[in-house]
mmCIF file of C-alpha atoms in Angstrom:
data_model
loop_
_atom_site.group_PDB
_atom_site.id
_atom_site.type_symbol
_atom_site.label_atom_id
_atom_site.label_comp_id
_atom_site.label_asym_id
_atom_site.label_seq_id
_atom_site.Cartn_x
_atom_site.Cartn_y
_atom_site.Cartn_z
ATOM 1 C CA SER A 1 15.835 10.996 -28.270
ATOM 2 C CA VAL A 2 18.957 8.933 -27.647
ATOM 3 C CA PRO A 3 18.399 5.841 -25.467
ATOM 4 C CA ALA A 4 20.133 5.906 -22.089
ATOM 5 C CA PRO A 5 23.180 3.629 -21.818
ATOM 6 C CA GLY A 6 22.217 -0.016 -21.444
ATOM 7 C CA LEU A 7 18.618 0.461 -22.625
ATOM 8 C CA THR A 8 17.114 -0.943 -25.794
ATOM 9 C CA ARG A 9 15.003 1.361 -27.934
ATOM 10 C CA ALA A 10 11.837 -0.313 -26.643
ATOM 11 C CA ALA A 11 12.933 0.008 -23.008
ATOM 12 C CA HIS A 12 13.799 3.652 -23.595
ATOM 13 C CA ALA A 13 10.377 4.204 -25.139
ATOM 14 C CA ARG A 14 8.679 2.644 -22.125
ATOM 15 C CA ARG A 15 10.606 4.853 -19.730
ATOM 16 C CA ALA A 16 9.815 7.944 -21.798
ATOM 17 C CA PHE A 17 6.115 7.025 -21.845
ATOM 18 C CA VAL A 18 5.971 6.677 -18.059
ATOM 19 C CA LYS A 19 7.491 10.129 -17.743
ATOM 20 C CA LEU A 20 4.894 11.550 -20.138
ATOM 21 C CA ALA A 21 1.882 9.864 -18.543
ATOM 22 C CA GLU A 22 -0.044 12.086 -16.152
ATOM 23 C CA PRO A 23 -2.994 11.476 -13.839
ATOM 24 C CA ARG A 24 -6.312 12.662 -15.209
ATOM 25 C CA VAL A 25 -7.711 15.625 -13.282
ATOM 26 C CA LEU A 26 -11.367 14.902 -12.580
ATOM 27 C CA ALA A 27 -12.141 18.020 -10.561
ATOM 28 C CA ASP A 28 -10.501 21.156 -9.214
ATOM 29 C CA PHE A 29 -12.631 22.146 -6.254
ATOM 30 C CA ASP A 30 -13.318 25.643 -5.011
ATOM 31 C CA ALA A 31 -15.744 27.053 -2.462
ATOM 32 C CA GLU A 32 -18.582 27.310 -4.975
ATOM 33 C CA ASP A 33 -18.575 23.540 -5.429
ATOM 34 C CA PHE A 34 -19.772 22.905 -1.876
ATOM 35 C CA GLU A 35 -23.026 23.369 -0.052
ATOM 36 C CA SER A 36 -23.230 25.991 2.659
ATOM 37 C CA VAL A 37 -23.526 23.424 5.463
ATOM 38 C CA TRP A 38 -22.183 19.960 6.189
ATOM 39 C CA PRO A 39 -24.330 17.710 3.958
ATOM 40 C CA TYR A 40 -24.296 14.536 6.065
ATOM 41 C CA GLU A 41 -26.230 13.293 9.075
ATOM 42 C CA LYS A 42 -24.243 11.478 11.737
ATOM 43 C CA ASP A 43 -27.013 9.056 12.643
ATOM 44 C CA TYR A 44 -27.600 8.061 9.029
ATOM 45 C CA ASP A 45 -24.642 8.646 6.725
ATOM 46 C CA PHE A 46 -21.979 7.324 9.084
ATOM 47 C CA LYS A 47 -23.797 4.224 10.235
ATOM 48 C CA ARG A 48 -22.302 0.872 9.252
ATOM 49 C CA ILE A 49 -23.662 -2.605 8.759
ATOM 50 C CA ASP A 50 -21.276 -3.879 11.433
ATOM 51 C CA GLU A 51 -21.167 -1.483 14.373
ATOM 52 C CA SER A 52 -19.070 -3.788 16.553
ATOM 53 C CA ALA A 53 -15.658 -2.599 17.759
ATOM 54 C CA ASP A 54 -13.242 -2.156 14.881
ATOM 55 C CA PHE A 55 -10.382 -3.668 16.873
ATOM 56 C CA ASN A 56 -12.269 -6.968 16.871
ATOM 57 C CA PHE A 57 -12.682 -6.862 13.106
ATOM 58 C CA TYR A 58 -8.988 -6.107 12.535
ATOM 59 C CA MET A 59 -7.643 -8.373 15.288
ATOM 60 C CA GLU A 60 -6.308 -11.020 12.884
ATOM 61 C CA PRO A 61 -3.579 -9.743 10.538
ATOM 62 C CA ARG A 62 -4.324 -9.693 6.825
ATOM 63 C CA PHE A 63 -1.069 -9.933 4.889
ATOM 64 C CA VAL A 64 -2.789 -9.308 1.573
ATOM 65 C CA THR A 65 -3.171 -6.363 -0.776
ATOM 66 C CA HIS A 66 -6.640 -4.897 -1.172
ATOM 67 C CA ILE A 67 -6.083 -3.538 -4.683
ATOM 68 C CA ASP A 68 -4.478 -5.214 -7.681
ATOM 69 C CA ASP A 69 -0.877 -4.847 -8.818
ATOM 70 C CA GLY A 70 -1.702 -2.272 -11.463
ATOM 71 C CA ALA A 71 -3.498 0.025 -9.022
ATOM 72 C CA ILE A 72 -0.635 -0.356 -6.544
ATOM 73 C CA ALA A 73 1.905 0.509 -9.231
ATOM 74 C CA ALA A 74 -0.102 3.578 -10.273
ATOM 75 C CA LEU A 75 -0.254 4.812 -6.674
ATOM 76 C CA THR A 76 3.459 4.188 -6.156
ATOM 77 C CA GLU A 77 4.240 6.116 -9.336
ATOM 78 C CA TYR A 78 2.106 9.000 -8.108
ATOM 79 C CA TYR A 79 3.868 8.981 -4.747
ATOM 80 C CA ARG A 80 7.153 9.056 -6.641
ATOM 81 C CA ARG A 81 6.072 12.360 -8.181
ATOM 82 C CA VAL A 82 4.478 14.194 -5.256
ATOM 83 C CA LEU A 83 6.225 13.037 -2.067
ATOM 84 C CA PRO A 84 9.385 14.978 -1.221
ATOM 85 C CA GLU A 85 12.506 12.857 -0.974
ATOM 86 C CA GLY A 86 13.835 13.050 2.579
ATOM 87 C CA GLY A 87 10.468 14.258 3.841
ATOM 88 C CA ALA A 88 8.466 13.156 6.880
ATOM 89 C CA LEU A 89 5.367 11.091 6.108
ATOM 90 C CA LEU A 90 2.369 9.972 8.142
ATOM 91 C CA ASP A 91 0.571 6.857 6.879
ATOM 92 C CA LEU A 92 -2.934 6.671 8.356
ATOM 93 C CA CYS A 93 -4.760 3.332 8.586
ATOM 94 C CA SER A 94 -1.388 1.824 7.817
ATOM 95 C CA SER A 95 -0.736 -1.863 7.340
ATOM 96 C CA TRP A 96 2.128 -4.167 6.342
ATOM 97 C CA ILE A 97 2.852 -2.232 3.135
ATOM 98 C CA SER A 98 2.742 1.501 2.391
ATOM 99 C CA HIS A 99 3.197 1.438 -1.410
ATOM 100 C CA LEU A 100 6.058 3.948 -1.256
ATOM 101 C CA PRO A 101 8.588 3.991 -4.105
ATOM 102 C CA PRO A 102 11.384 1.661 -2.962
ATOM 103 C CA GLU A 103 14.202 3.794 -4.358
ATOM 104 C CA VAL A 104 13.101 6.980 -2.557
ATOM 105 C CA SER A 105 14.300 7.615 0.992
ATOM 106 C CA PHE A 106 12.305 9.504 3.590
ATOM 107 C CA SER A 107 13.534 10.904 6.888
ATOM 108 C CA ARG A 108 10.545 9.583 8.809
ATOM 109 C CA VAL A 109 7.581 7.348 8.018
ATOM 110 C CA CYS A 110 5.066 7.068 10.849
ATOM 111 C CA GLY A 111 2.235 4.572 10.718
ATOM 112 C CA VAL A 112 -1.049 4.645 12.584
ATOM 113 C CA GLY A 113 -3.060 1.463 12.182
ATOM 114 C CA MET A 114 -5.225 -1.176 13.786
ATOM 115 C CA ASN A 115 -3.093 -4.311 13.742
ATOM 116 C CA LEU A 116 0.308 -4.247 15.417
ATOM 117 C CA ARG A 117 1.564 -7.376 13.657
ATOM 118 C CA GLU A 118 0.880 -5.785 10.287
ATOM 119 C CA LEU A 119 2.581 -2.562 11.354
ATOM 120 C CA GLU A 120 5.615 -4.469 12.650
ATOM 121 C CA ALA A 121 5.959 -6.145 9.250
ATOM 122 C CA ASN A 122 6.014 -2.815 7.373
ATOM 123 C CA LYS A 123 9.689 -2.241 6.604
ATOM 124 C CA ARG A 124 9.170 1.371 5.537
ATOM 125 C CA LEU A 125 7.825 2.541 8.894
ATOM 126 C CA THR A 126 10.289 4.202 11.235
ATOM 127 C CA GLU A 127 7.682 4.206 14.010
ATOM 128 C CA PHE A 128 4.086 3.167 14.466
ATOM 129 C CA GLU A 129 1.157 3.238 16.851
ATOM 130 C CA GLY A 130 -1.966 1.150 17.122
ATOM 131 C CA ARG A 131 -5.036 3.367 17.259
ATOM 132 C CA ASP A 132 -8.709 3.199 16.346
ATOM 133 C CA LEU A 133 -9.324 6.535 14.637
ATOM 134 C CA ASN A 134 -13.072 5.970 14.813
ATOM 135 C CA VAL A 135 -12.827 5.987 18.614
ATOM 136 C CA ASP A 136 -10.208 8.723 18.939
ATOM 137 C CA PRO A 137 -9.328 10.659 15.770
ATOM 138 C CA THR A 138 -6.675 12.662 17.624
ATOM 139 C CA LEU A 139 -3.245 12.088 16.100
ATOM 140 C CA PRO A 140 -0.383 11.534 18.578
ATOM 141 C CA TYR A 141 1.961 14.071 16.973
ATOM 142 C CA GLY A 142 2.839 17.713 17.336
ATOM 143 C CA ASP A 143 1.831 20.576 15.100
ATOM 144 C CA SER A 144 3.432 20.878 11.649
ATOM 145 C CA GLU A 145 5.526 17.700 11.832
ATOM 146 C CA PHE A 146 4.829 16.130 8.435
ATOM 147 C CA ASP A 147 5.325 16.937 4.784
ATOM 148 C CA ALA A 148 2.583 14.513 3.738
ATOM 149 C CA VAL A 149 -0.299 12.561 5.240
ATOM 150 C CA LEU A 150 -1.365 9.444 3.339
ATOM 151 C CA ASN A 151 -4.393 7.193 3.527
ATOM 152 C CA VAL A 152 -4.790 4.214 1.211
ATOM 153 C CA VAL A 153 -8.199 2.571 0.621
ATOM 154 C CA SER A 154 -9.442 3.361 4.140
ATOM 155 C CA VAL A 155 -11.102 6.775 4.015
ATOM 156 C CA ASP A 156 -14.415 4.985 3.413
ATOM 157 C CA TYR A 157 -14.308 3.516 6.948
ATOM 158 C CA MET A 158 -13.913 6.799 8.817
ATOM 159 C CA THR A 159 -16.873 7.705 11.026
ATOM 160 C CA LYS A 160 -15.442 10.988 12.382
ATOM 161 C CA PRO A 161 -13.952 12.505 9.231
ATOM 162 C CA GLN A 162 -14.268 16.166 10.193
ATOM 163 C CA GLN A 163 -12.235 15.661 13.343
ATOM 164 C CA LEU A 164 -9.697 13.459 11.568
ATOM 165 C CA PHE A 165 -9.176 15.853 8.661
ATOM 166 C CA ALA A 166 -8.728 18.742 11.096
ATOM 167 C CA GLU A 167 -6.032 16.674 12.815
ATOM 168 C CA MET A 168 -4.392 15.922 9.486
ATOM 169 C CA HIS A 169 -4.238 19.654 8.824
ATOM 170 C CA ARG A 170 -2.764 20.298 12.264
ATOM 171 C CA VAL A 171 0.144 17.843 11.895
ATOM 172 C CA LEU A 172 1.001 18.924 8.334
ATOM 173 C CA LYS A 173 3.619 21.554 7.674
ATOM 174 C CA PRO A 174 2.456 24.666 5.806
ATOM 175 C CA GLY A 175 1.907 23.555 2.225
ATOM 176 C CA GLY A 176 2.066 19.891 3.200
ATOM 177 C CA ILE A 177 -0.053 17.514 1.155
ATOM 178 C CA ALA A 178 -2.780 15.099 2.246
ATOM 179 C CA VAL A 179 -3.327 12.287 -0.276
ATOM 180 C CA MET A 180 -6.481 10.204 0.183
ATOM 181 C CA SER A 181 -6.502 7.300 -2.279
ATOM 182 C CA PHE A 182 -9.200 4.710 -2.867
ATOM 183 C CA SER A 183 -10.504 2.213 -5.380
ATOM 184 C CA ASN A 184 -13.846 0.460 -5.750
ATOM 185 C CA ARG A 185 -13.127 -2.256 -3.199
ATOM 186 C CA CYS A 186 -13.949 -2.229 0.497
ATOM 187 C CA PHE A 187 -15.190 -4.269 3.418
ATOM 188 C CA PRO A 188 -18.854 -3.290 2.984
ATOM 189 C CA SER A 189 -19.769 -4.197 6.538
ATOM 190 C CA LYS A 190 -17.355 -1.540 7.834
ATOM 191 C CA ALA A 191 -17.781 1.197 5.211
ATOM 192 C CA VAL A 192 -20.062 4.065 6.146
ATOM 193 C CA ARG A 193 -23.523 4.196 4.589
ATOM 194 C CA ALA A 194 -22.839 7.372 2.612
ATOM 195 C CA TRP A 195 -19.964 5.601 0.854
ATOM 196 C CA LEU A 196 -21.933 2.474 0.031
ATOM 197 C CA GLU A 197 -24.808 4.497 -1.410
ATOM 198 C CA ALA A 198 -22.564 6.667 -3.626
ATOM 199 C CA ASP A 199 -21.132 5.995 -7.072
ATOM 200 C CA GLU A 200 -17.509 6.771 -7.935
ATOM 201 C CA THR A 201 -18.226 10.437 -8.644
ATOM 202 C CA GLY A 202 -20.162 10.703 -5.397
ATOM 203 C CA ARG A 203 -17.248 9.223 -3.471
ATOM 204 C CA LEU A 204 -14.906 11.855 -4.850
ATOM 205 C CA ALA A 205 -17.355 14.473 -3.575
ATOM 206 C CA ILE A 206 -17.550 12.789 -0.164
ATOM 207 C CA VAL A 207 -13.800 13.028 0.377
ATOM 208 C CA ALA A 208 -13.712 16.596 -0.940
ATOM 209 C CA ASN A 209 -16.413 17.465 1.602
ATOM 210 C CA TYR A 210 -14.270 15.952 4.361
ATOM 211 C CA PHE A 211 -11.511 18.400 3.438
ATOM 212 C CA HIS A 212 -13.786 21.405 2.975
ATOM 213 C CA PHE A 213 -15.869 21.023 6.142
ATOM 214 C CA CYS A 214 -13.107 20.079 8.603
ATOM 215 C CA GLY A 215 -12.837 23.684 9.777
ATOM 216 C CA GLN A 216 -9.317 24.236 8.438
ATOM 217 C CA PRO A 217 -8.206 25.800 5.147
ATOM 218 C CA TRP A 218 -6.873 23.764 2.237
ATOM 219 C CA THR A 219 -5.692 24.776 -1.200
ATOM 220 C CA GLN A 220 -5.188 22.889 -4.484
ATOM 221 C CA LEU A 221 -8.065 20.594 -3.541
ATOM 222 C CA ARG A 222 -8.583 18.252 -6.459
ATOM 223 C CA ALA A 223 -9.674 14.783 -7.536
ATOM 224 C CA LEU A 224 -7.512 12.607 -9.775
ATOM 225 C CA ASP A 225 -7.818 9.401 -11.733
ATOM 226 C CA LEU A 226 -4.500 7.536 -11.511
ATOM 227 C CA ASN A 227 -5.411 5.066 -14.256
ATOM 228 C CA PRO A 228 -2.993 6.664 -16.769
ATOM 229 C CA LEU A 229 -0.149 5.702 -14.421
ATOM 230 C CA ASN A 230 -1.296 2.113 -14.124
ATOM 231 C CA ALA A 231 1.859 0.091 -14.619
ATOM 232 C CA GLU A 232 -0.026 -3.151 -15.037
ATOM 233 C CA GLY A 233 -0.829 -2.095 -18.593
ATOM 234 C CA LEU A 234 2.788 -1.052 -19.125
ATOM 235 C CA ASN A 235 4.008 -4.448 -17.943
ATOM 236 C CA GLN A 236 1.694 -6.203 -20.366
ATOM 237 C CA ALA A 237 2.933 -3.891 -23.115
ATOM 238 C CA ARG A 238 6.522 -4.712 -22.208
ATOM 239 C CA ALA A 239 5.795 -8.396 -22.700
ATOM 240 C CA ALA A 240 4.100 -7.675 -26.003
ATOM 241 C CA ALA A 241 7.078 -5.599 -27.182
ATOM 242 C CA ALA A 242 9.444 -8.412 -26.218
ATOM 243 C CA ARG A 243 7.420 -10.885 -28.259
ATOM 244 C CA ARG A 244 7.660 -8.559 -31.284
ATOM 245 C CA GLY A 245 11.424 -8.187 -30.844
ATOM 246 C CA ASP A 246 13.635 -5.212 -30.042
ATOM 247 C CA GLY A 247 15.640 -5.148 -33.248
ATOM 248 C CA ALA A 248 16.869 -1.933 -34.804
ATOM 249 C CA ASN A 249 13.903 -1.866 -37.177
ATOM 250 C CA ALA A 250 11.294 -2.632 -34.507
ATOM 251 C CA ASN A 251 8.873 0.125 -33.631
ATOM 252 C CA PRO A 252 9.523 0.717 -29.897
ATOM 253 C CA PHE A 253 5.874 1.686 -29.358
ATOM 254 C CA ALA A 254 4.370 -1.294 -31.196
ATOM 255 C CA GLY A 255 2.596 -3.687 -28.849
ATOM 256 C CA PHE A 256 3.469 -1.372 -25.987
ATOM 257 C CA MET A 257 0.888 1.210 -26.992
ATOM 258 C CA GLY A 258 -1.577 -1.379 -28.201
ATOM 259 C CA ALA A 259 -1.681 -3.051 -24.823
ATOM 260 C CA LEU A 260 -2.723 0.100 -23.010
ATOM 261 C CA GLY A 261 -6.370 -0.749 -23.564
ATOM 262 C CA SER A 262 -5.977 -3.483 -20.964
ATOM 263 C CA VAL A 263 -5.413 -0.840 -18.299
ATOM 264 C CA ALA A 264 -9.154 -0.194 -18.149
ATOM 265 C CA SER A 265 -9.760 -3.709 -16.813
ATOM 266 C CA ALA A 266 -7.542 -3.162 -13.763
ATOM 267 C CA ASP A 267 -8.750 -1.798 -10.429
ATOM 268 C CA PRO A 268 -9.455 1.931 -10.677
ATOM 269 C CA MET A 269 -7.397 4.186 -8.440
ATOM 270 C CA PHE A 270 -8.555 7.634 -7.385
ATOM 271 C CA VAL A 271 -7.006 10.367 -5.272
ATOM 272 C CA VAL A 272 -8.535 13.365 -3.571
ATOM 273 C CA GLU A 273 -5.804 15.618 -2.236
ATOM 274 C CA GLY A 274 -5.235 19.041 -0.763
ATOM 275 C CA ARG A 275 -2.458 21.156 0.672
ATOM 276 C CA ALA A 276 -2.603 22.697 4.123
ATOM 277 C CA VAL A 277 -2.863 26.473 4.346
ATOM 278 C CA LYS A 278 -1.349 27.883 7.532
#
């Protein structure tokens, strides 16, 4: 294809590759994939090492990222593809950054989180509220207000997931998407026991169960590996391509493709998502 104006052949190749890369579908869930009854016990699976009030734990702001740059870039790229421009978003367990694509505008971005200083620092939020969803999972919004509900690396801390996922369904518009993303990092003292005792595949199943057993219908329930979108590997490839030169005879994929093996060393990034049926 012909490079866009102002782009070298290598830069054009990088852009084309990003467009071609797709998340890896790990599972498409249907009713037969689930047990007949809720498979968890409240007094065991949702216990935590630290049962003290969550507000105390999150009292001091943490202006850090809890996943690496590559995982963040992969999530942002996925948001770029699935979140409707101009839509209304709800960011649950929000913090000082929401990982939204900077060039995409949204009509409304509401944040619900634990630390008001972090929420105040989040420039993408149009409004926010401090709330401990483990005390009160009720969401302070009306029915069918949002096009998407997001939760980044926090679903593992939820102790009342059935109630919360039912609320997510309530505030979503018909066909609205809920995107639960997570990696392999957490505060182990605050993660629920079921999460700590599960491997990565088990954690995908845990979140899928939260959707399935919340008492509300979802469609297109699936688990994804966002690693193919991990821009950390693409950035390393860009540097490698620059070192090899962008001359007319240079292979635009040389170095760029070879560096993709480094993606595997970055933080993994998974999504379990579903769309509300109403």
